[in-house]
Amino acid sequence: MSQAPLGRACAAVLRRDLTLAWRRRGDIAMPVLYALIVTTLFPFALGPENALLQRIAGGAVLVTVLLAMLLALDGMFRSDIEDGSLEQLVLAPQPLALMLGMKILAHWLTTALPLIVIAPMLASMLQLPAAAMPVMMLALALATPMLSLLGAVLVALTAGTRRSGMLLALMLLPLCVPVVIFAAGALAAAQQGLPWIAPIAWLGAALALALVLAPLACAAALRIALDA
Amino acid sequence: MSSWIPLWLHKLGSPPTFYRFAGKLRPWMLALAIVLGLVALYGGLVLAPPDYQQGDDYRIIFVHVPSAWMGLFIYGVMAVSAFIALVWRIKLAEVVAMESAPIGAAFTLITLVTGSLWGVRMWGTWWTWDARLTSELVLLFLYLGVIGLYHAFEDRRQGARAAAFLALIGIINVPIVHFSVNWWNTLHQGSTVRLFGPSTMTDSMIWPLLTMMVATKCYYVFSLCSRVRADLLALEGGKDWVRQIAAGESAR
Amino acid sequence: MNQFLAMGGYAVYVWPAYAVFLVVLLADALAPVLRRRRVLRELRGRLARQAARQQRHADTPTDA
């Protein structure tokens, strides 16, 4: 049996996941809709004063995006576990970490990217000043892959269990505390006109580390959770 | 086979031997914990003079600080045995890691509640987003995640391995959380109050604190022993040595 | 004694803190005792059922 070259295997996994996501377009819209609903509720709960909304806008958008991602995280490997294709992937000759990395990339493209695209709209609904907008996009662009990578490790760990929704949130919270702190910190600094490079740089460093380590950890976790 | 590991350590790793060993160790540790705890309480509540700034309120320190230390210490123990369990697949290490988690969570909970009781007068509010208190809350969530993941699996050993992996991710996360929470706290100018400087603690306050610390360590060993014993009985239900114990206890 | 119990006016904070410490640790100490008892009881039940089944199997051939 000849082994498919690595590049083609990666592309095949990515294409398969994107095709599957495209066939269920309604699921892609769900997190976006959820983020929109949550953002709409904030002014109703806090009152419509612009000054107050402006102060909380950055943090509110970040937390909303995080929760919307958490909503979609649960389904990252579910259909693959149900139809057994994840076990095939584990048995495949290609390195599992790389294949999982591709799956995480596909998941990020289908859930986080739409959220990043509508984030400016959500932020302007909450009166975030236009000057802080680029920093918010940068923070989101660095924070959402982090969350996808960290979330994937935890989803892999819960792969062998039946109920995982609330448990996943409980497990993710301690891991995403630093991400939220630095992303929101950069945003708050930008809003106050302070230098915001340092927290963004920390986020970038953490993302570089997670890009290398998380797929490996994800593969190890999946091996633990799948073999009985 | 590594020859540098002494034979008795190999033997201790077998469940029936450890069961007997833990049974012998347990009452001694409990006695030591109670005696040292009472001495520390007497020293802390009666002998130590009131603090010149905080009055008698500071006496919460004698349960708060040892509990906080234990919360971190038990997480360390859990992570080390989780590592051993994942690398060498020793059943006993899995059990020790998983049975440490509830004790650690209990100590972390005590730390949070006593810290909040102390905070009422220190900060004038039950809860404040002080760096240390927040880190402690995140630690509690880490413990709860490990416990929750362990119980989500139907197969106990598989659950133990998955939760052990989570505990290892957590131990990498703890310093990152601590660092980021500190950074966040300085950013937002939180109401951090130095609870005690190095010079304000006198000897009469320090010795009850250290005694209590030793007492909580002894208590941890005691609790771990009883938990591991109960868990080994449940895990090894089909084995002969467990049947003998079950038969022996029904005779009494 | 009363002065000791009053804790210089902070009794409301000091004593609950100690009570929480003792109650949580007591609960933590009792949990494994109860669990051990339950595990052994279930095990004895299983063994008794197994013995009864073996007894029945031993009896059937002589009846037939």
Coordinates of N, CA, C and O in Angstrom, one line a residue, chain A residues 10-95:
Chain A
C10 N -2.9 16.3 4.1 CA -3.4 17.5 4.8 C -4.5 18.2 4.1 O -5.6 18.5 4.6
A11 N -4.3 18.4 2.8 CA -5.2 19.1 1.9 C -6.5 18.3 1.9 O -7.6 18.9 1.9
A12 N -6.4 17.0 1.8 CA -7.6 16.2 1.8 C -8.5 16.3 3.0 O -9.7 16.5 3.0
V13 N -7.8 16.3 4.2 CA -8.5 16.4 5.5 C -9.2 17.8 5.5 O -10.4 17.9 5.9
L14 N -8.4 18.8 5.1 CA -9.0 20.2 5.2 C -10.2 20.3 4.3 O -11.2 20.8 4.7
R15 N -10.0 19.8 3.0 CA -11.1 19.9 2.1 C -12.3 19.2 2.5 O -13.5 19.7 2.4
R16 N -12.1 18.0 3.1 CA -13.3 17.2 3.6 C -14.1 17.9 4.6 O -15.3 18.0 4.6
D17 N -13.3 18.5 5.6 CA -14.0 19.2 6.7 C -14.7 20.4 6.3 O -15.8 20.7 6.7
L18 N -14.1 21.1 5.3 CA -14.7 22.3 4.8 C -16.0 22.0 4.0 O -17.0 22.7 4.1
T19 N -15.9 20.9 3.2 CA -17.1 20.5 2.4 C -18.2 20.1 3.4 O -19.4 20.5 3.2
L20 N -17.9 19.3 4.4 CA -18.9 18.9 5.3 C -19.6 20.1 6.0 O -20.8 20.2 6.2
A21 N -18.7 21.1 6.4 CA -19.3 22.3 7.0 C -20.1 23.1 6.0 O -21.2 23.6 6.4
W22 N -19.7 23.1 4.8 CA -20.5 23.9 3.8 C -21.8 23.2 3.5 O -22.8 23.9 3.3
R23 N -21.9 21.9 3.6 CA -23.2 21.2 3.4 C -24.1 21.5 4.6 O -25.3 21.3 4.4
R24 N -23.6 21.9 5.7 CA -24.5 22.2 6.8 C -24.3 23.7 7.2 O -23.9 24.1 8.2
R25 N -24.6 24.5 6.2 CA -24.3 26.0 6.3 C -25.1 26.6 7.5 O -24.6 27.5 8.1
G26 N -26.2 26.0 7.8 CA -27.0 26.6 8.9 C -26.2 26.5 10.2 O -26.3 27.5 11.1
D27 N -25.4 25.5 10.4 CA -24.6 25.4 11.7 C -23.6 26.5 11.8 O -23.2 26.9 12.9
I28 N -23.1 26.9 10.6 CA -22.0 28.0 10.6 C -22.7 29.3 11.1 O -22.1 30.1 11.9
A29 N -24.0 29.5 10.7 CA -24.6 30.8 11.1 C -25.0 30.8 12.6 O -25.1 31.9 13.1
M30 N -25.1 29.6 13.2 CA -25.5 29.6 14.6 C -24.7 30.4 15.6 O -25.2 31.3 16.3
P31 N -23.3 30.2 15.6 CA -22.5 31.1 16.6 C -22.7 32.6 16.3 O -22.7 33.4 17.2
V32 N -22.7 32.9 15.0 CA -22.8 34.3 14.6 C -24.1 34.9 15.1 O -24.2 36.0 15.8
L33 N -25.2 34.1 15.0 CA -26.5 34.6 15.4 C -26.5 34.7 17.0 O -27.0 35.7 17.5
Y34 N -25.9 33.7 17.6 CA -25.8 33.8 19.1 C -25.0 35.0 19.6 O -25.5 35.7 20.5
A35 N -23.9 35.3 18.9 CA -23.1 36.5 19.3 C -24.0 37.8 19.1 O -23.9 38.7 19.9
L36 N -24.7 37.8 18.0 CA -25.6 39.0 17.7 C -26.6 39.1 18.8 O -26.9 40.3 19.3
I37 N -27.2 38.0 19.2 CA -28.3 38.1 20.2 C -27.7 38.6 21.6 O -28.3 39.5 22.2
V38 N -26.6 38.0 22.0 CA -26.0 38.4 23.2 C -25.6 39.9 23.2 O -25.9 40.6 24.2
T39 N -25.0 40.3 22.1 CA -24.6 41.8 22.0 C -25.9 42.7 22.1 O -25.8 43.8 22.7
T40 N -27.0 42.2 21.5 CA -28.2 43.0 21.6 C -28.7 43.2 23.0 O -29.3 44.2 23.4
L41 N -28.5 42.1 23.8 CA -29.0 42.1 25.1 C -28.3 43.1 26.1 O -28.9 43.6 27.0
F42 N -27.0 43.3 25.8 CA -26.2 44.1 26.7 C -26.8 45.5 26.9 O -27.0 45.9 28.1
P43 N -27.2 46.3 25.9 CA -27.8 47.6 26.1 C -29.1 47.5 26.8 O -29.4 48.4 27.6
F44 N -29.9 46.5 26.6 CA -31.1 46.4 27.3 C -30.9 46.2 28.8 O -31.6 46.6 29.7
A45 N -29.8 45.4 29.2 CA -29.5 45.1 30.6 C -28.9 46.3 31.2 O -29.1 46.6 32.4
L46 N -28.0 47.0 30.5 CA -27.2 48.1 31.2 C -27.7 49.5 30.9 O -27.3 50.4 31.6
G47 N -28.7 49.6 30.0 CA -29.1 51.0 29.7 C -28.4 51.5 28.5 O -27.2 51.1 28.2
P48 N -29.0 52.4 27.7 CA -28.4 52.8 26.4 C -27.4 53.9 26.5 O -27.2 54.5 25.4
E49 N -26.9 54.3 27.7 CA -25.9 55.4 27.6 C -24.7 55.1 26.9 O -24.1 54.0 27.2
N50 N -24.3 55.9 26.0 CA -23.1 55.6 25.1 C -21.8 55.5 25.9 O -21.0 54.6 25.6
A51 N -21.7 56.3 26.9 CA -20.4 56.3 27.7 C -20.2 55.0 28.4 O -19.1 54.4 28.3
L52 N -21.3 54.5 29.0 CA -21.1 53.2 29.7 C -20.8 52.1 28.7 O -19.9 51.3 28.9
L53 N -21.6 52.0 27.6 CA -21.4 51.0 26.6 C -20.0 51.0 26.0 O -19.4 50.0 25.8
Q54 N -19.5 52.3 25.8 CA -18.2 52.4 25.2 C -17.2 51.8 26.2 O -16.2 51.2 25.7
R55 N -17.4 52.0 27.5 CA -16.4 51.4 28.4 C -16.4 49.9 28.4 O -15.3 49.3 28.6
I56 N -17.5 49.3 28.3 CA -17.6 47.8 28.4 C -17.5 47.1 27.0 O -17.3 45.9 26.9
A57 N -17.5 47.9 25.9 CA -17.6 47.3 24.6 C -16.6 46.3 24.3 O -16.9 45.1 23.9
G58 N -15.3 46.6 24.5 CA -14.2 45.7 24.2 C -14.4 44.3 24.9 O -14.4 43.3 24.2
G59 N -14.5 44.4 26.2 CA -14.6 43.2 27.0 C -15.9 42.4 26.6 O -15.8 41.2 26.5
A60 N -17.0 43.1 26.4 CA -18.2 42.4 26.1 C -18.1 41.7 24.7 O -18.5 40.5 24.6
V61 N -17.5 42.3 23.7 CA -17.4 41.6 22.4 C -16.5 40.4 22.6 O -16.8 39.3 22.1
L62 N -15.4 40.5 23.3 CA -14.5 39.4 23.5 C -15.2 38.2 24.2 O -15.1 37.1 23.7
V63 N -15.9 38.5 25.3 CA -16.6 37.4 26.0 C -17.6 36.8 25.1 O -17.8 35.6 25.1
T64 N -18.4 37.7 24.4 CA -19.4 37.1 23.5 C -18.8 36.2 22.5 O -19.3 35.1 22.2
V65 N -17.7 36.6 21.8 CA -17.1 35.7 20.8 C -16.6 34.4 21.5 O -16.8 33.4 20.9
L66 N -16.0 34.6 22.7 CA -15.6 33.4 23.4 C -16.7 32.4 23.6 O -16.6 31.2 23.4
L67 N -17.9 32.9 24.1 CA -19.0 32.0 24.4 C -19.6 31.4 23.1 O -19.9 30.2 23.1
A68 N -19.6 32.2 22.1 CA -20.1 31.7 20.8 C -19.2 30.6 20.3 O -19.7 29.6 19.8
M69 N -17.9 30.7 20.5 CA -16.9 29.7 20.1 C -17.1 28.4 20.9 O -17.1 27.3 20.5
L70 N -17.4 28.6 22.2 CA -17.6 27.5 23.1 C -18.8 26.7 22.7 O -18.9 25.5 22.8
L71 N -19.8 27.4 22.2 CA -21.1 26.8 21.7 C -20.8 25.8 20.6 O -21.4 24.7 20.5
A72 N -19.8 26.2 19.7 CA -19.5 25.4 18.5 C -18.5 24.3 18.8 O -18.3 23.3 18.1
L73 N -17.7 24.5 19.9 CA -16.6 23.7 20.2 C -17.0 22.2 20.4 O -16.3 21.3 20.0
D74 N -18.1 22.1 21.1 CA -18.6 20.7 21.5 C -18.7 19.8 20.2 O -18.5 18.6 20.3
G75 N -19.1 20.4 19.1 CA -19.3 19.6 17.9 C -18.1 19.3 17.1 O -18.2 18.8 16.0
M76 N -16.9 19.8 17.5 CA -15.7 19.7 16.7 C -15.4 18.3 16.2 O -15.2 18.1 15.0
F77 N -15.4 17.3 17.1 CA -15.1 15.9 16.6 C -16.3 15.0 16.7 O -16.2 13.8 16.4
R78 N -17.5 15.6 17.0 CA -18.6 14.7 17.4 C -19.0 13.8 16.2 O -19.1 12.6 16.3
S79 N -19.3 14.4 15.0 CA -19.8 13.6 13.9 C -18.7 12.6 13.5 O -19.0 11.5 13.0
D80 N -17.4 13.0 13.6 CA -16.4 12.1 13.2 C -16.3 10.9 14.2 O -15.9 9.8 13.7
I81 N -16.6 11.1 15.4 CA -16.6 10.0 16.4 C -17.8 9.1 16.1 O -17.6 7.9 16.1
E82 N -18.9 9.7 15.8 CA -20.1 8.9 15.6 C -20.0 8.0 14.4 O -20.4 6.8 14.4
D83 N -19.4 8.5 13.3 CA -19.3 7.6 12.1 C -18.0 6.9 12.0 O -17.7 6.2 11.0
G84 N -17.2 7.1 13.0 CA -16.0 6.2 13.1 C -14.8 6.7 12.3 O -13.7 6.1 12.2
S85 N -15.0 7.9 11.6 CA -13.9 8.4 10.7 C -12.7 8.9 11.6 O -11.6 8.9 11.1
L86 N -13.0 9.3 12.8 CA -11.8 9.7 13.6 C -10.9 8.6 14.0 O -9.7 8.7 14.0
E87 N -11.5 7.4 14.2 CA -10.6 6.2 14.5 C -9.8 5.9 13.3 O -8.6 5.5 13.4
Q88 N -10.4 6.1 12.1 CA -9.6 5.8 10.9 C -8.4 6.8 10.8 O -7.3 6.4 10.4
L89 N -8.7 8.0 11.2 CA -7.6 9.1 11.2 C -6.5 8.7 12.1 O -5.3 8.9 11.9
V90 N -6.9 8.1 13.3 CA -5.9 7.7 14.3 C -5.0 6.6 13.7 O -3.8 6.6 14.0
L91 N -5.6 5.7 13.0 CA -4.9 4.6 12.4 C -4.1 4.9 11.2 O -3.2 4.2 10.8
A92 N -4.4 6.1 10.6 CA -3.7 6.5 9.3 C -2.2 6.6 9.5 O -1.8 6.9 10.6
P93 N -1.4 6.3 8.4 CA 0.0 6.4 8.6 C 0.5 7.8 8.8 O 1.6 8.0 9.3
Q94 N -0.2 8.8 8.4 CA 0.3 10.2 8.5 C 0.3 10.6 10.0 O -0.5 10.0 10.8
P95 N 1.2 11.5 10.4 CA 1.2 11.9 11.8 C -0.2 12.5 12.3 O -0.7 13.3 11.6

